[in-house]
PDB file of C-alpha atoms in Angstrom:
ATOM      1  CA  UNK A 262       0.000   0.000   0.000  1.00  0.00           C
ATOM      2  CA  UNK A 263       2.863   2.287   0.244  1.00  0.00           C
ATOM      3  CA  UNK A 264       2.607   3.437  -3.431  1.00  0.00           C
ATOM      4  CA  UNK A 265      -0.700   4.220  -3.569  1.00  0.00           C
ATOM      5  CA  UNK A 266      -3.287   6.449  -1.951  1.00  0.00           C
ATOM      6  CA  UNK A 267      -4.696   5.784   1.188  1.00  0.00           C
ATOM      7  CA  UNK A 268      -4.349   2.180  -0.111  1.00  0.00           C
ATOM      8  CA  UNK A 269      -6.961   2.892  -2.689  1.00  0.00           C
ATOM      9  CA  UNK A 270      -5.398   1.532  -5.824  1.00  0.00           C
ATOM     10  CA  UNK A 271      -5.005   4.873  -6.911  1.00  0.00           C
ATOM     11  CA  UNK A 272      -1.007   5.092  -8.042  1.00  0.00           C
ATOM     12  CA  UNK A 273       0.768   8.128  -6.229  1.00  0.00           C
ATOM     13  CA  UNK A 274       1.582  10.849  -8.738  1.00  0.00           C
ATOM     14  CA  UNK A 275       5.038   9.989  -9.343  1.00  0.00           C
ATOM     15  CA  UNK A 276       6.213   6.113  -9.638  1.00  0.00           C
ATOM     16  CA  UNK A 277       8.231   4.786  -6.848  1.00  0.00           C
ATOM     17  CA  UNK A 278       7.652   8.087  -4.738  1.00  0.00           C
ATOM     18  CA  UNK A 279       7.140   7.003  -0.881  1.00  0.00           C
ATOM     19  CA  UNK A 280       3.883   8.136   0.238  1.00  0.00           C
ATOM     20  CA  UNK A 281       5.808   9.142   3.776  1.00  0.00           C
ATOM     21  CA  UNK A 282       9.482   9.647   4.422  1.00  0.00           C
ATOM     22  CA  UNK A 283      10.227   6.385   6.668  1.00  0.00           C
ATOM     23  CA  UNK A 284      10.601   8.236  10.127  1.00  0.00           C
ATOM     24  CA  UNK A 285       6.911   9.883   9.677  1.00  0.00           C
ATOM     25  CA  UNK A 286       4.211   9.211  11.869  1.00  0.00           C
ATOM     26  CA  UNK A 287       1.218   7.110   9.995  1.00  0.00           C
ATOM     27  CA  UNK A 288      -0.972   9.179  11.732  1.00  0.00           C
ATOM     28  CA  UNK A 289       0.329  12.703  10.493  1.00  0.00           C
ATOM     29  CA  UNK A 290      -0.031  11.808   7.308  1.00  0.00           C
ATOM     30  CA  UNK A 291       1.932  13.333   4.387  1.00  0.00           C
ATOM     31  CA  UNK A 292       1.735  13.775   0.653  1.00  0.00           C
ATOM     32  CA  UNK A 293       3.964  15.485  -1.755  1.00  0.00           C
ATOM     33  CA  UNK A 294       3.829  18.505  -3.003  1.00  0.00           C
ATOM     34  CA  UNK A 295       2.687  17.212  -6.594  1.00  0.00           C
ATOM     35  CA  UNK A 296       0.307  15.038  -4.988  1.00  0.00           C
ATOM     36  CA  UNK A 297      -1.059  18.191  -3.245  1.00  0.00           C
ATOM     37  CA  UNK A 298      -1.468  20.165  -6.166  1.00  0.00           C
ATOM     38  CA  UNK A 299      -2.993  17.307  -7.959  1.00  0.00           C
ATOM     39  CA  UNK A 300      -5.837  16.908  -5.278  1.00  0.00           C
ATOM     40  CA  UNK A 301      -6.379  20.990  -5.147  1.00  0.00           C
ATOM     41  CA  UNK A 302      -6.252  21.006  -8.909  1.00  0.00           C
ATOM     42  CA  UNK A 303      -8.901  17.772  -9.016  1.00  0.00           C
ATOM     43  CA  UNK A 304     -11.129  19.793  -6.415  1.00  0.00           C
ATOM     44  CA  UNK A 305     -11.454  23.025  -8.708  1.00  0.00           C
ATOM     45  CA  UNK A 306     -11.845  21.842 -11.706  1.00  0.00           C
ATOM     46  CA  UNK A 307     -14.363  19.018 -10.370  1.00  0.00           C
ATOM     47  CA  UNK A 308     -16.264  22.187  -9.217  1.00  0.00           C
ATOM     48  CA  UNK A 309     -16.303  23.937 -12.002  1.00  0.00           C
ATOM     49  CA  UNK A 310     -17.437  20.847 -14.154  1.00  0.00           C
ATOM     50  CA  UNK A 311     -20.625  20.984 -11.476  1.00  0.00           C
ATOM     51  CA  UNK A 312     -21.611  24.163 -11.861  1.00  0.00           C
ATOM     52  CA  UNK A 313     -20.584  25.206 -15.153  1.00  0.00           C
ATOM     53  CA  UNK A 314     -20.746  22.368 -17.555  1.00  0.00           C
ATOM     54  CA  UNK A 315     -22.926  20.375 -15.206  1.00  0.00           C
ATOM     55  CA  UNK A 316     -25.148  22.830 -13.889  1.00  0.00           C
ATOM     56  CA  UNK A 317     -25.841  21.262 -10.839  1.00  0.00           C
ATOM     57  CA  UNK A 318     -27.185  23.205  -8.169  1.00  0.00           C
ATOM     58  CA  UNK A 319     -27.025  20.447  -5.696  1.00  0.00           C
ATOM     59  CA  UNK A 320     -24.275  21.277  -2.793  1.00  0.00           C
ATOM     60  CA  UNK A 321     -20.677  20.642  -3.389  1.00  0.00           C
ATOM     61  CA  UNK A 322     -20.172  17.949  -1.209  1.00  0.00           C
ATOM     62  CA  UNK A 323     -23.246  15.426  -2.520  1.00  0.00           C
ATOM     63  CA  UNK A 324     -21.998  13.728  -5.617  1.00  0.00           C
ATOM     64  CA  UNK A 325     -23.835  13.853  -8.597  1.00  0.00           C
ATOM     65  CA  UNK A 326     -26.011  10.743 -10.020  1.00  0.00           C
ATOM     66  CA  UNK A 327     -23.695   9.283 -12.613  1.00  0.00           C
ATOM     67  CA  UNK A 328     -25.472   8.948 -15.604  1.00  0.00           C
ATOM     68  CA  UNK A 329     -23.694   8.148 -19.024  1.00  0.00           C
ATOM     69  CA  UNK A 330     -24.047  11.490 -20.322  1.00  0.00           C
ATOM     70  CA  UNK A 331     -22.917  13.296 -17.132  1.00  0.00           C
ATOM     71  CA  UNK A 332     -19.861  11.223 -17.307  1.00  0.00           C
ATOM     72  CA  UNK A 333     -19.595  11.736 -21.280  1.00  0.00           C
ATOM     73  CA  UNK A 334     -19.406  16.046 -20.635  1.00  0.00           C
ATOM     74  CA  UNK A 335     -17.791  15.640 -17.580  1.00  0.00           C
ATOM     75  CA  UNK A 336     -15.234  13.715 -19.575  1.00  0.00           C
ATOM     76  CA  UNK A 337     -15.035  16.045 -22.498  1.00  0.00           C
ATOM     77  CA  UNK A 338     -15.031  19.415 -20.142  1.00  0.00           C
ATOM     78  CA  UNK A 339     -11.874  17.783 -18.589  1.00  0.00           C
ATOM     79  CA  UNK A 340     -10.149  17.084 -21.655  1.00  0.00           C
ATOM     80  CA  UNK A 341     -10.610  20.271 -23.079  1.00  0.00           C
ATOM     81  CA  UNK A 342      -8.197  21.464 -20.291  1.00  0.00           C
ATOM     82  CA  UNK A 343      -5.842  18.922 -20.359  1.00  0.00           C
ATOM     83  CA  UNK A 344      -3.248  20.730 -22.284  1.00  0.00           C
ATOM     84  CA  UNK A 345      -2.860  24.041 -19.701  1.00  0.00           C
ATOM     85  CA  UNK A 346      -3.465  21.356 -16.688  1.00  0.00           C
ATOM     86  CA  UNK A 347      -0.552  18.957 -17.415  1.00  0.00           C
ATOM     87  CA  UNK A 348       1.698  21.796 -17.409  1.00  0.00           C
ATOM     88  CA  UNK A 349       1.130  22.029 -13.851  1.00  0.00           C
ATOM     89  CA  UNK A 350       0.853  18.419 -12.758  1.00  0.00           C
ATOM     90  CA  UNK A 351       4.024  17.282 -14.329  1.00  0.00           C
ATOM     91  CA  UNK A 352       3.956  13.171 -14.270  1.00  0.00           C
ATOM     92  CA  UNK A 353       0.582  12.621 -14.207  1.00  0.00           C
ATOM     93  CA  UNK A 354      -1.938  11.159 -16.848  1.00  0.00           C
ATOM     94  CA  UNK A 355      -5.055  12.219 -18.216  1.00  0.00           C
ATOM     95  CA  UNK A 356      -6.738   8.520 -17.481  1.00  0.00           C
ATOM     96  CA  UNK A 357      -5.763   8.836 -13.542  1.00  0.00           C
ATOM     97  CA  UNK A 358      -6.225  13.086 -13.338  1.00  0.00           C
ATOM     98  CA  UNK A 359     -10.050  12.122 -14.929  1.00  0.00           C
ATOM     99  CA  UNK A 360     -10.520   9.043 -13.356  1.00  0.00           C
ATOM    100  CA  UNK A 361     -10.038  10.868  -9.782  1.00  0.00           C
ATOM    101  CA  UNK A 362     -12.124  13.653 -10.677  1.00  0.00           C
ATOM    102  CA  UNK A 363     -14.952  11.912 -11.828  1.00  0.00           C
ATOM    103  CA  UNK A 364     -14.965  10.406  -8.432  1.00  0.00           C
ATOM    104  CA  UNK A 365     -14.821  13.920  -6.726  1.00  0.00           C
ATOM    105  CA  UNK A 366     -18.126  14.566  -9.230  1.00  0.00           C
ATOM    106  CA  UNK A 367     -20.396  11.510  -9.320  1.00  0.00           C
ATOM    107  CA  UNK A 368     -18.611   9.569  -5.818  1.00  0.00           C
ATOM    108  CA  UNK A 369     -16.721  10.584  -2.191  1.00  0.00           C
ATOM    109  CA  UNK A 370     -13.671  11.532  -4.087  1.00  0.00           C
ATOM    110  CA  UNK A 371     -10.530   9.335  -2.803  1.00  0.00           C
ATOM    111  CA  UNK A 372     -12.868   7.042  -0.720  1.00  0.00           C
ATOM    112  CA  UNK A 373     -14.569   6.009  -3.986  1.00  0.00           C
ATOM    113  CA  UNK A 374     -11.915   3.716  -4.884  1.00  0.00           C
ATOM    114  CA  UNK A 375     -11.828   2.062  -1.761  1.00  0.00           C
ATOM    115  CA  UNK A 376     -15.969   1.685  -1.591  1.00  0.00           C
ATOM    116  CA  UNK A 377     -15.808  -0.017  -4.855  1.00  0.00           C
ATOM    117  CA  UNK A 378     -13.755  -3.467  -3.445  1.00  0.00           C
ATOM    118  CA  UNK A 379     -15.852  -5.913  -3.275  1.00  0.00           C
ATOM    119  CA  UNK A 380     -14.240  -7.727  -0.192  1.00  0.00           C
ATOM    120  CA  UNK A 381     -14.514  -4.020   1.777  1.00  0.00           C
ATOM    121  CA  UNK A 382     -17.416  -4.124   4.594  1.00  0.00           C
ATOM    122  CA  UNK A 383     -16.775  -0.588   5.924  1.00  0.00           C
ATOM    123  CA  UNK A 384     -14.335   2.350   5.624  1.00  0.00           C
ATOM    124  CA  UNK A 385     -13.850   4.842   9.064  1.00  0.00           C
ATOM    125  CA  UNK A 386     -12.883   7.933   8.668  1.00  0.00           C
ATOM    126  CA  UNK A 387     -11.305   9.749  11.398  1.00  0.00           C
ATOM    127  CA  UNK A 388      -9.383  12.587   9.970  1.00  0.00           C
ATOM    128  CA  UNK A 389      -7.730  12.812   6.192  1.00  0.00           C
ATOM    129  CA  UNK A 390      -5.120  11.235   7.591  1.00  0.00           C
ATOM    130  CA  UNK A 391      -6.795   7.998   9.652  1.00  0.00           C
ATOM    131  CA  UNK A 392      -8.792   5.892   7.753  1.00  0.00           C
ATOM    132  CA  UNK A 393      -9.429   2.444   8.432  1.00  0.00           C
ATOM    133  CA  UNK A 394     -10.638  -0.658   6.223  1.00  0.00           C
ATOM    134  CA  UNK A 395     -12.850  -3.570   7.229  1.00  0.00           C
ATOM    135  CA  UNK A 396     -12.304  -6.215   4.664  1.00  0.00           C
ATOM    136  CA  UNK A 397     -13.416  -9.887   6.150  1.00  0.00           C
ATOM    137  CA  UNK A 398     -12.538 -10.334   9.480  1.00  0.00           C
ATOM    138  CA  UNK A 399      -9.426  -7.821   9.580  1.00  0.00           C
ATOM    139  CA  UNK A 400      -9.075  -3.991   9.853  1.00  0.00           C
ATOM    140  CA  UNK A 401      -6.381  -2.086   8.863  1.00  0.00           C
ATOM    141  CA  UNK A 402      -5.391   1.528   8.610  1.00  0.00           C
ATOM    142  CA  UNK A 403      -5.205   2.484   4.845  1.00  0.00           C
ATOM    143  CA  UNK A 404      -2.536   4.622   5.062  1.00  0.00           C
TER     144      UNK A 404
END
């Protein structure tokens, strides 16, 4: 799980980048500066999408029924700015960058990834930084 985020599947920005430098605390939690700019980056123009392309008036923080066609403009509305947004997010691809913002849209954004596993029975959140995973009879902090 240490190359992906909070265990999700979801490849850290840069390959072979460790999620924490080895004397961190777990439960500080600590991404890199890419990864940061990635998830602010994700948030704004998942917003936009909403509101603009979208035109969603429900609240930010409810995702959006995914319907084919919501996904289809989403999908379009974020490759139209794919060409000034790589410039900033040096490293990463347009499948994960859409992939991860069409979670933020239609799902819980990062959590998405995890909900999806079939063998997951719960996810706790406790802070951005503490989240645990139920799968079968174990629990474990994702990380």
């Amino acid at each position: 799980m240490e190359h992906t985020f909070h265990g999700t599947g979801e490849p850290l920005v840069l390959d072979g980048a460790r999620r924490r430098p080895p004397n961190d605390d777990a439960q500080r939690g600590h991404i890199t500066s890419l990864e940061q700019r990635l998830l602010s980056t994700q948030l704004k123009v998942a917003d936009a999408i909403r509101t603009d392309e979208l035109g969603s008036e429900l609240p930010l923080d409810l995702p959006l029924p995914r319907t084919p066609n919501a996904e289809n403009r989403a999908r379009k509305a974020i490759g139209k700015q794919w060409d000034r947004l790589c410039k900033a997010l040096p490293g990463v691809g347009l499948e994960v960058f859409t992939r991860r913002t069409l979670n933020e849209i239609f799902g819980l954004g990062p959590l998405e990834t995890l909900l999806s596993h079939a063998h997951v029975n719960e996810v706790m959140v406790n802070s951005p930084w503490v989240v645990f995973v139920e799968a079968g009879a174990s629990m474990e902090e994702s990380g």
